[in-house]
mmCIF file of C-alpha atoms in Angstrom:
data_model
loop_
_atom_site.group_PDB
_atom_site.id
_atom_site.type_symbol
_atom_site.label_atom_id
_atom_site.label_comp_id
_atom_site.label_asym_id
_atom_site.label_seq_id
_atom_site.Cartn_x
_atom_site.Cartn_y
_atom_site.Cartn_z
ATOM 1 C CA UNK A 248 -68.308 10.040 39.526
ATOM 2 C CA UNK A 249 -65.522 12.337 38.309
ATOM 3 C CA UNK A 250 -62.389 10.257 37.551
ATOM 4 C CA UNK A 251 -59.838 12.583 35.919
ATOM 5 C CA UNK A 252 -57.101 9.979 35.414
ATOM 6 C CA UNK A 253 -59.454 7.436 33.857
ATOM 7 C CA UNK A 254 -60.804 10.111 31.520
ATOM 8 C CA UNK A 255 -57.260 11.230 30.707
ATOM 9 C CA UNK A 256 -56.389 7.623 29.764
ATOM 10 C CA UNK A 257 -59.366 7.483 27.396
ATOM 11 C CA UNK A 258 -58.370 10.775 25.750
ATOM 12 C CA UNK A 259 -54.765 9.664 25.282
ATOM 13 C CA UNK A 260 -55.903 6.366 23.743
ATOM 14 C CA UNK A 261 -58.188 8.254 21.354
ATOM 15 C CA UNK A 262 -55.338 10.516 20.273
ATOM 16 C CA UNK A 263 -53.034 7.543 19.718
ATOM 17 C CA UNK A 264 -55.536 5.524 17.669
ATOM 18 C CA UNK A 265 -57.199 8.360 15.754
ATOM 19 C CA UNK A 266 -56.802 7.614 12.006
ATOM 20 C CA UNK A 267 -58.377 10.940 10.984
ATOM 21 C CA UNK A 268 -59.759 12.898 9.261
ATOM 22 C CA UNK A 269 -61.517 14.207 12.407
ATOM 23 C CA UNK A 270 -59.037 16.387 14.378
ATOM 24 C CA UNK A 271 -57.949 15.134 17.779
ATOM 25 C CA UNK A 272 -59.538 18.117 19.574
ATOM 26 C CA UNK A 273 -62.931 17.436 17.949
ATOM 27 C CA UNK A 274 -62.797 13.733 18.806
ATOM 28 C CA UNK A 275 -61.925 14.512 22.416
ATOM 29 C CA UNK A 276 -64.789 17.013 22.658
ATOM 30 C CA UNK A 277 -67.242 14.319 21.521
ATOM 31 C CA UNK A 278 -65.976 11.769 24.034
ATOM 32 C CA UNK A 279 -65.870 14.356 26.810
ATOM 33 C CA UNK A 280 -69.620 14.874 26.345
ATOM 34 C CA UNK A 281 -70.185 11.095 26.368
ATOM 35 C CA UNK A 282 -68.307 10.775 29.671
ATOM 36 C CA UNK A 283 -70.115 13.810 31.068
ATOM 37 C CA UNK A 284 -73.494 12.266 30.225
ATOM 38 C CA UNK A 285 -72.398 8.995 31.822
ATOM 39 C CA UNK A 286 -71.469 10.805 35.050
ATOM 40 C CA UNK A 287 -74.822 12.572 35.030
ATOM 41 C CA UNK A 288 -76.661 9.232 34.805
ATOM 42 C CA UNK A 289 -74.805 8.123 37.938
ATOM 43 C CA UNK A 290 -75.411 11.416 39.782
ATOM 44 C CA UNK A 291 -75.487 15.018 38.515
ATOM 45 C CA UNK A 292 -72.371 16.903 39.592
ATOM 46 C CA UNK A 293 -72.814 20.393 40.971
ATOM 47 C CA UNK A 294 -69.821 22.470 39.883
ATOM 48 C CA UNK A 295 -69.180 26.095 40.856
ATOM 49 C CA UNK A 296 -66.928 28.515 38.965
ATOM 50 C CA UNK A 297 -66.050 32.208 38.786
ATOM 51 C CA UNK A 298 -68.970 33.776 36.953
ATOM 52 C CA UNK A 299 -70.788 35.085 35.171
ATOM 53 C CA UNK A 300 -71.577 32.493 32.532
ATOM 54 C CA UNK A 301 -69.307 32.948 29.532
ATOM 55 C CA UNK A 302 -66.049 33.622 31.397
ATOM 56 C CA UNK A 303 -62.893 31.647 30.662
ATOM 57 C CA UNK A 304 -63.478 29.800 33.961
ATOM 58 C CA UNK A 305 -66.922 28.781 32.704
ATOM 59 C CA UNK A 306 -65.590 27.506 29.390
ATOM 60 C CA UNK A 307 -62.690 25.702 31.094
ATOM 61 C CA UNK A 308 -65.200 23.864 33.276
ATOM 62 C CA UNK A 309 -67.427 23.153 30.292
ATOM 63 C CA UNK A 310 -64.567 21.843 28.152
ATOM 64 C CA UNK A 311 -63.281 19.625 30.955
ATOM 65 C CA UNK A 312 -66.459 18.470 32.713
ATOM 66 C CA UNK A 313 -68.845 18.458 29.730
ATOM 67 C CA UNK A 314 -72.302 19.941 29.332
ATOM 68 C CA UNK A 315 -74.001 17.450 31.650
ATOM 69 C CA UNK A 316 -72.400 18.977 34.744
ATOM 70 C CA UNK A 317 -74.547 21.499 36.633
ATOM 71 C CA UNK A 318 -72.372 24.611 36.354
ATOM 72 C CA UNK A 319 -73.272 27.389 38.793
ATOM 73 C CA UNK A 320 -71.549 30.798 38.738
ATOM 74 C CA UNK A 321 -70.197 32.455 41.877
ATOM 75 C CA UNK A 322 -69.271 36.105 42.295
ATOM 76 C CA UNK A 323 -65.804 35.539 43.771
ATOM 77 C CA UNK A 324 -63.144 33.012 44.698
ATOM 78 C CA UNK A 325 -64.157 32.907 48.365
ATOM 79 C CA UNK A 326 -67.728 32.001 47.397
ATOM 80 C CA UNK A 327 -66.365 29.073 45.342
ATOM 81 C CA UNK A 328 -64.263 27.757 48.220
ATOM 82 C CA UNK A 329 -67.125 28.191 50.685
ATOM 83 C CA UNK A 330 -69.637 26.399 48.437
ATOM 84 C CA UNK A 331 -67.302 23.409 48.093
ATOM 85 C CA UNK A 332 -66.314 23.307 51.772
ATOM 86 C CA UNK A 333 -69.951 23.557 52.935
ATOM 87 C CA UNK A 334 -71.189 20.852 50.550
ATOM 88 C CA UNK A 335 -73.255 23.168 48.354
ATOM 89 C CA UNK A 336 -71.220 21.889 45.388
ATOM 90 C CA UNK A 337 -69.308 18.681 44.741
ATOM 91 C CA UNK A 338 -66.572 20.435 42.778
ATOM 92 C CA UNK A 339 -65.197 23.894 42.079
ATOM 93 C CA UNK A 340 -63.130 25.188 39.147
ATOM 94 C CA UNK A 341 -60.615 27.903 40.050
ATOM 95 C CA UNK A 342 -57.716 29.560 38.181
ATOM 96 C CA UNK A 343 -54.444 29.101 40.056
ATOM 97 C CA UNK A 344 -51.914 30.693 37.720
ATOM 98 C CA UNK A 345 -51.397 32.216 34.302
ATOM 99 C CA UNK A 346 -48.317 31.704 32.140
ATOM 100 C CA UNK A 347 -47.965 35.465 31.600
ATOM 101 C CA UNK A 348 -49.336 37.011 34.790
ATOM 102 C CA UNK A 349 -48.297 34.481 37.434
ATOM 103 C CA UNK A 350 -50.120 33.064 40.435
ATOM 104 C CA UNK A 351 -53.526 34.243 41.651
ATOM 105 C CA UNK A 352 -52.470 35.071 45.204
ATOM 106 C CA UNK A 353 -55.997 35.144 46.610
ATOM 107 C CA UNK A 354 -56.529 31.512 45.609
ATOM 108 C CA UNK A 355 -53.437 30.394 47.546
ATOM 109 C CA UNK A 356 -54.636 32.427 50.543
ATOM 110 C CA UNK A 357 -58.034 30.707 50.451
ATOM 111 C CA UNK A 358 -56.421 27.267 50.636
ATOM 112 C CA UNK A 359 -55.242 28.365 54.089
ATOM 113 C CA UNK A 360 -58.798 29.171 55.179
ATOM 114 C CA UNK A 361 -60.944 26.365 53.741
ATOM 115 C CA UNK A 362 -60.489 22.569 54.140
ATOM 116 C CA UNK A 363 -60.817 21.705 50.455
ATOM 117 C CA UNK A 364 -58.739 19.291 48.375
ATOM 118 C CA UNK A 365 -57.356 19.351 44.829
ATOM 119 C CA UNK A 366 -58.816 16.616 42.616
ATOM 120 C CA UNK A 367 -57.477 17.585 39.190
ATOM 121 C CA UNK A 368 -55.854 20.283 37.090
ATOM 122 C CA UNK A 369 -56.279 21.461 33.522
ATOM 123 C CA UNK A 370 -54.465 23.945 31.311
ATOM 124 C CA UNK A 371 -56.571 26.139 29.043
ATOM 125 C CA UNK A 372 -55.174 28.346 26.290
ATOM 126 C CA UNK A 373 -56.393 31.929 26.585
ATOM 127 C CA UNK A 374 -57.022 33.069 23.025
ATOM 128 C CA UNK A 375 -59.210 35.964 21.918
ATOM 129 C CA UNK A 376 -61.486 36.537 18.932
ATOM 130 C CA UNK A 377 -63.048 39.703 17.543
ATOM 131 C CA UNK A 378 -66.765 38.985 17.110
ATOM 132 C CA UNK A 379 -69.875 40.912 16.153
ATOM 133 C CA UNK A 380 -72.914 41.164 13.912
ATOM 134 C CA UNK A 381 -70.886 42.931 11.221
ATOM 135 C CA UNK A 382 -69.868 41.243 7.978
ATOM 136 C CA UNK A 383 -66.348 42.700 8.208
ATOM 137 C CA UNK A 384 -64.232 44.574 10.790
ATOM 138 C CA UNK A 385 -64.526 47.806 8.780
ATOM 139 C CA UNK A 386 -68.158 48.205 9.904
ATOM 140 C CA UNK A 387 -67.212 48.240 13.603
ATOM 141 C CA UNK A 388 -67.136 51.567 15.486
ATOM 142 C CA UNK A 389 -67.056 50.338 19.115
ATOM 143 C CA UNK A 390 -65.408 47.325 20.775
ATOM 144 C CA UNK A 391 -66.769 46.169 24.141
ATOM 145 C CA UNK A 392 -65.128 43.635 26.460
ATOM 146 C CA UNK A 393 -63.798 43.021 29.939
ATOM 147 C CA UNK A 394 -60.713 45.215 30.603
ATOM 148 C CA UNK A 395 -58.353 42.212 30.703
ATOM 149 C CA UNK A 396 -59.010 40.971 27.124
ATOM 150 C CA UNK A 397 -58.869 44.561 25.873
ATOM 151 C CA UNK A 398 -55.458 44.909 27.497
ATOM 152 C CA UNK A 399 -54.229 41.524 26.221
ATOM 153 C CA UNK A 400 -55.219 42.521 22.661
ATOM 154 C CA UNK A 401 -54.285 46.208 22.871
ATOM 155 C CA UNK A 402 -51.475 46.011 20.309
ATOM 156 C CA UNK A 403 -53.582 44.193 17.726
ATOM 157 C CA UNK A 404 -56.524 46.548 18.250
ATOM 158 C CA UNK A 405 -54.286 49.599 17.953
ATOM 159 C CA UNK A 406 -52.745 48.349 14.695
ATOM 160 C CA UNK A 407 -55.810 46.794 13.076
ATOM 161 C CA UNK A 408 -58.766 48.743 14.499
ATOM 162 C CA UNK A 409 -57.421 52.297 14.894
ATOM 163 C CA UNK A 410 -59.827 54.978 16.028
ATOM 164 C CA UNK A 411 -62.414 52.584 17.452
ATOM 165 C CA UNK A 412 -63.814 53.259 20.905
ATOM 166 C CA UNK A 413 -62.819 50.613 23.463
ATOM 167 C CA UNK A 414 -65.578 50.195 26.053
ATOM 168 C CA UNK A 415 -64.913 48.175 29.248
ATOM 169 C CA UNK A 416 -67.678 45.880 30.524
ATOM 170 C CA UNK A 417 -68.115 43.759 33.653
ATOM 171 C CA UNK A 418 -67.507 40.502 31.760
ATOM 172 C CA UNK A 419 -66.904 39.149 28.270
ATOM 173 C CA UNK A 420 -70.347 37.546 28.358
ATOM 174 C CA UNK A 421 -72.005 40.896 29.105
ATOM 175 C CA UNK A 422 -70.006 42.479 26.275
ATOM 176 C CA UNK A 423 -71.046 39.748 23.817
ATOM 177 C CA UNK A 424 -74.695 40.263 24.738
ATOM 178 C CA UNK A 425 -74.338 44.007 24.094
ATOM 179 C CA UNK A 426 -72.716 43.347 20.704
ATOM 180 C CA UNK A 427 -75.556 41.005 19.771
ATOM 181 C CA UNK A 428 -78.196 43.600 20.717
ATOM 182 C CA UNK A 429 -76.626 46.746 19.256
ATOM 183 C CA UNK A 430 -75.873 45.435 15.788
ATOM 184 C CA UNK A 431 -73.003 45.601 13.277
ATOM 185 C CA UNK A 432 -71.299 48.749 14.558
ATOM 186 C CA UNK A 433 -70.457 47.075 17.898
ATOM 187 C CA UNK A 434 -68.032 44.171 18.356
ATOM 188 C CA UNK A 435 -66.615 42.269 21.303
ATOM 189 C CA UNK A 436 -63.391 40.480 22.218
ATOM 190 C CA UNK A 437 -63.484 37.123 23.989
ATOM 191 C CA UNK A 438 -63.724 33.333 23.883
ATOM 192 C CA UNK A 439 -64.691 31.760 20.549
ATOM 193 C CA UNK A 440 -67.695 29.996 22.091
ATOM 194 C CA UNK A 441 -69.341 33.358 22.751
ATOM 195 C CA UNK A 442 -69.898 33.627 18.994
ATOM 196 C CA UNK A 443 -72.152 30.560 18.932
ATOM 197 C CA UNK A 444 -73.848 31.520 22.163
ATOM 198 C CA UNK A 445 -74.841 35.016 21.017
ATOM 199 C CA UNK A 446 -75.063 34.511 17.250
ATOM 200 C CA UNK A 447 -71.981 36.563 16.388
ATOM 201 C CA UNK A 448 -69.675 36.403 13.380
ATOM 202 C CA UNK A 449 -65.945 35.766 13.780
ATOM 203 C CA UNK A 450 -64.329 38.949 12.440
ATOM 204 C CA UNK A 451 -60.728 38.112 13.403
ATOM 205 C CA UNK A 452 -59.103 35.140 15.153
ATOM 206 C CA UNK A 453 -56.234 34.880 17.652
ATOM 207 C CA UNK A 454 -55.862 38.605 18.189
ATOM 208 C CA UNK A 455 -54.020 38.390 21.523
ATOM 209 C CA UNK A 456 -50.639 40.164 21.522
ATOM 210 C CA UNK A 457 -48.841 37.260 23.238
ATOM 211 C CA UNK A 458 -50.071 33.973 21.769
ATOM 212 C CA UNK A 459 -48.631 31.460 24.254
ATOM 213 C CA UNK A 460 -51.033 32.419 27.050
ATOM 214 C CA UNK A 461 -52.239 29.555 29.253
ATOM 215 C CA UNK A 462 -54.157 29.446 32.519
ATOM 216 C CA UNK A 463 -53.827 26.542 34.914
ATOM 217 C CA UNK A 464 -57.141 25.698 36.564
ATOM 218 C CA UNK A 465 -57.654 23.446 39.583
ATOM 219 C CA UNK A 466 -60.683 21.278 40.300
ATOM 220 C CA UNK A 467 -61.326 21.212 44.064
ATOM 221 C CA UNK A 468 -63.613 19.093 46.227
ATOM 222 C CA UNK A 469 -64.588 18.827 49.917
ATOM 223 C CA UNK A 470 -62.761 15.495 50.394
ATOM 224 C CA UNK A 471 -59.522 14.001 49.031
ATOM 225 C CA UNK A 472 -59.706 12.562 45.531
ATOM 226 C CA UNK A 473 -59.970 8.807 45.059
ATOM 227 C CA UNK A 474 -57.873 8.443 41.908
ATOM 228 C CA UNK A 475 -55.586 5.400 41.935
ATOM 229 C CA UNK A 476 -53.019 6.892 39.556
ATOM 230 C CA UNK A 477 -51.653 10.272 40.599
ATOM 231 C CA UNK A 478 -48.347 11.827 39.634
ATOM 232 C CA UNK A 479 -48.532 15.331 41.094
ATOM 233 C CA UNK A 480 -48.992 16.717 44.615
ATOM 234 C CA UNK A 481 -49.586 20.257 45.892
ATOM 235 C CA UNK A 482 -48.702 21.236 49.453
ATOM 236 C CA UNK A 483 -48.750 24.245 51.776
ATOM 237 C CA UNK A 484 -46.061 24.522 54.434
ATOM 238 C CA UNK A 485 -44.415 26.916 56.856
ATOM 239 C CA UNK A 486 -40.905 26.626 58.252
ATOM 240 C CA UNK A 487 -39.459 27.235 61.732
ATOM 241 C CA UNK A 488 -38.092 30.715 62.413
ATOM 242 C CA UNK A 489 -34.404 29.815 62.216
ATOM 243 C CA UNK A 490 -31.559 30.187 59.698
ATOM 244 C CA UNK A 491 -31.516 27.546 56.967
ATOM 245 C CA UNK A 492 -35.011 26.226 57.698
ATOM 246 C CA UNK A 493 -36.238 26.511 54.100
ATOM 247 C CA UNK A 494 -32.990 25.012 52.783
ATOM 248 C CA UNK A 495 -33.538 21.951 54.997
ATOM 249 C CA UNK A 496 -36.991 21.416 53.501
ATOM 250 C CA UNK A 497 -35.709 21.796 49.943
ATOM 251 C CA UNK A 498 -32.819 19.410 50.651
ATOM 252 C CA UNK A 499 -35.329 16.750 51.652
ATOM 253 C CA UNK A 500 -36.893 16.901 48.164
ATOM 254 C CA UNK A 501 -33.496 16.692 46.493
ATOM 255 C CA UNK A 502 -32.537 13.716 48.644
ATOM 256 C CA UNK A 503 -35.469 11.719 47.277
ATOM 257 C CA UNK A 504 -35.021 13.001 43.689
ATOM 258 C CA UNK A 505 -38.462 14.626 43.806
ATOM 259 C CA UNK A 506 -38.855 17.329 41.173
ATOM 260 C CA UNK A 507 -40.189 20.602 42.578
ATOM 261 C CA UNK A 508 -42.087 22.311 39.726
ATOM 262 C CA UNK A 509 -43.507 25.287 41.635
ATOM 263 C CA UNK A 510 -42.531 27.098 44.829
ATOM 264 C CA UNK A 511 -44.116 30.381 45.826
ATOM 265 C CA UNK A 512 -44.404 32.272 49.098
ATOM 266 C CA UNK A 513 -47.402 34.195 50.400
ATOM 267 C CA UNK A 514 -47.696 36.393 53.517
ATOM 268 C CA UNK A 515 -49.075 34.417 56.458
ATOM 269 C CA UNK A 516 -52.273 36.090 57.621
ATOM 270 C CA UNK A 517 -51.987 37.579 61.091
ATOM 271 C CA UNK A 518 -48.225 36.906 61.277
ATOM 272 C CA UNK A 519 -46.135 39.936 60.358
ATOM 273 C CA UNK A 520 -43.161 39.112 58.087
ATOM 274 C CA UNK A 521 -43.926 35.396 58.121
ATOM 275 C CA UNK A 522 -44.778 33.382 55.035
ATOM 276 C CA UNK A 523 -46.486 30.223 53.849
ATOM 277 C CA UNK A 524 -45.110 28.303 50.870
ATOM 278 C CA UNK A 525 -47.157 26.714 48.087
ATOM 279 C CA UNK A 526 -45.339 23.920 46.253
ATOM 280 C CA UNK A 527 -46.022 21.458 43.434
ATOM 281 C CA UNK A 528 -44.162 18.139 43.453
ATOM 282 C CA UNK A 529 -43.923 15.508 40.739
ATOM 283 C CA UNK A 530 -44.932 12.567 42.914
ATOM 284 C CA UNK A 531 -47.899 11.032 44.733
ATOM 285 C CA UNK A 532 -47.246 11.820 48.404
ATOM 286 C CA UNK A 533 -50.251 9.701 49.396
ATOM 287 C CA UNK A 534 -48.469 6.544 48.179
ATOM 288 C CA UNK A 535 -47.039 4.192 50.800
ATOM 289 C CA UNK A 536 -43.505 4.516 49.383
ATOM 290 C CA UNK A 537 -43.381 8.131 50.586
ATOM 291 C CA UNK A 538 -44.461 7.474 54.198
ATOM 292 C CA UNK A 539 -40.977 7.770 55.704
ATOM 293 C CA UNK A 540 -40.169 10.786 53.545
ATOM 294 C CA UNK A 541 -43.419 12.460 54.580
ATOM 295 C CA UNK A 542 -42.651 11.866 58.249
ATOM 296 C CA UNK A 543 -39.218 13.430 57.760
ATOM 297 C CA UNK A 544 -40.742 16.368 55.895
ATOM 298 C CA UNK A 545 -43.227 17.016 58.698
ATOM 299 C CA UNK A 546 -40.306 17.095 61.114
ATOM 300 C CA UNK A 547 -38.577 19.825 59.111
ATOM 301 C CA UNK A 548 -41.687 21.974 58.525
ATOM 302 C CA UNK A 549 -43.409 24.041 61.181
ATOM 303 C CA UNK A 550 -46.755 23.165 59.563
ATOM 304 C CA UNK A 551 -47.524 21.004 56.526
ATOM 305 C CA UNK A 552 -50.786 20.467 54.674
ATOM 306 C CA UNK A 553 -51.195 18.207 51.650
ATOM 307 C CA UNK A 554 -53.726 19.892 49.370
ATOM 308 C CA UNK A 555 -54.075 16.878 47.098
ATOM 309 C CA UNK A 556 -52.428 14.318 44.844
ATOM 310 C CA UNK A 557 -53.854 14.186 41.330
ATOM 311 C CA UNK A 558 -53.047 13.382 37.675
ATOM 312 C CA UNK A 559 -51.101 15.875 35.572
ATOM 313 C CA UNK A 560 -53.751 17.773 33.631
ATOM 314 C CA UNK A 561 -54.519 18.014 29.926
ATOM 315 C CA UNK A 562 -53.924 21.083 27.754
ATOM 316 C CA UNK A 563 -57.189 22.286 26.214
ATOM 317 C CA UNK A 564 -57.158 24.602 23.214
ATOM 318 C CA UNK A 565 -60.728 25.572 22.331
ATOM 319 C CA UNK A 566 -59.485 28.257 19.958
ATOM 320 C CA UNK A 567 -57.873 25.682 17.708
ATOM 321 C CA UNK A 568 -54.545 27.477 17.209
ATOM 322 C CA UNK A 569 -52.244 25.305 15.125
#
């Protein structure tokens, strides 16, 4: 059974007691596979993610859940939510926000439509590599990738690979497969693990224009998580149509010294000029000590839904940037 806080404790203990020389990230990768195999012995976990195989969502799920999880790609976010809500999958991995590009609005909208719950979060660094069959970048004539990585690396490509044709593809995995088939004159831009998967050489590392690029992923399930130690809660709420309604809700957080780390509004479907608010709180609202506060909060909101209380997630850096 997936226990994110217990696994987080193990990883933190490993980091604290690691004498070297094996890097912390390598040691954690080994133990993540051990825990993944242990979960599989108990019961294989069916996990859905935004496909195809080889996307950053796929690698985030792989790095966090381990190779023993049954990872199944879905064509869109709604298909992920539906698969989890209908019981086709035990868990889903979805990107909620990016440090450079902000919140994925469609994901927030889907929380309004499907009765799923947040079990965990993880932060994955988005770092890009130039890969191909060539021995050096000078052999490359074409660079294939999904439009987003090409855009995120446009400055580096312009300065270091001038005159090369940039060819958009449906996914980074599809682009890597093309580079593997067409030989040394074709390269791709994407996740470092694509090099191993398709037998490509690393021609240049960390070529993204803005290096501090992280995506926050959520792990969702059909029922509330069962973790005993949780320090973060996500909620959706609407407020009454009256002056000062939102201020009253925010005052209730301040009155209990609850840190609000995210607050974002989205249009409420079917309600013109009305909005729903997504918020992250640094607390476990499911704990008994917050019962009276929660009752007060419900009284100030028009509607309130607790999406889940869960442990603060780890930061995963598969690219190994120092």
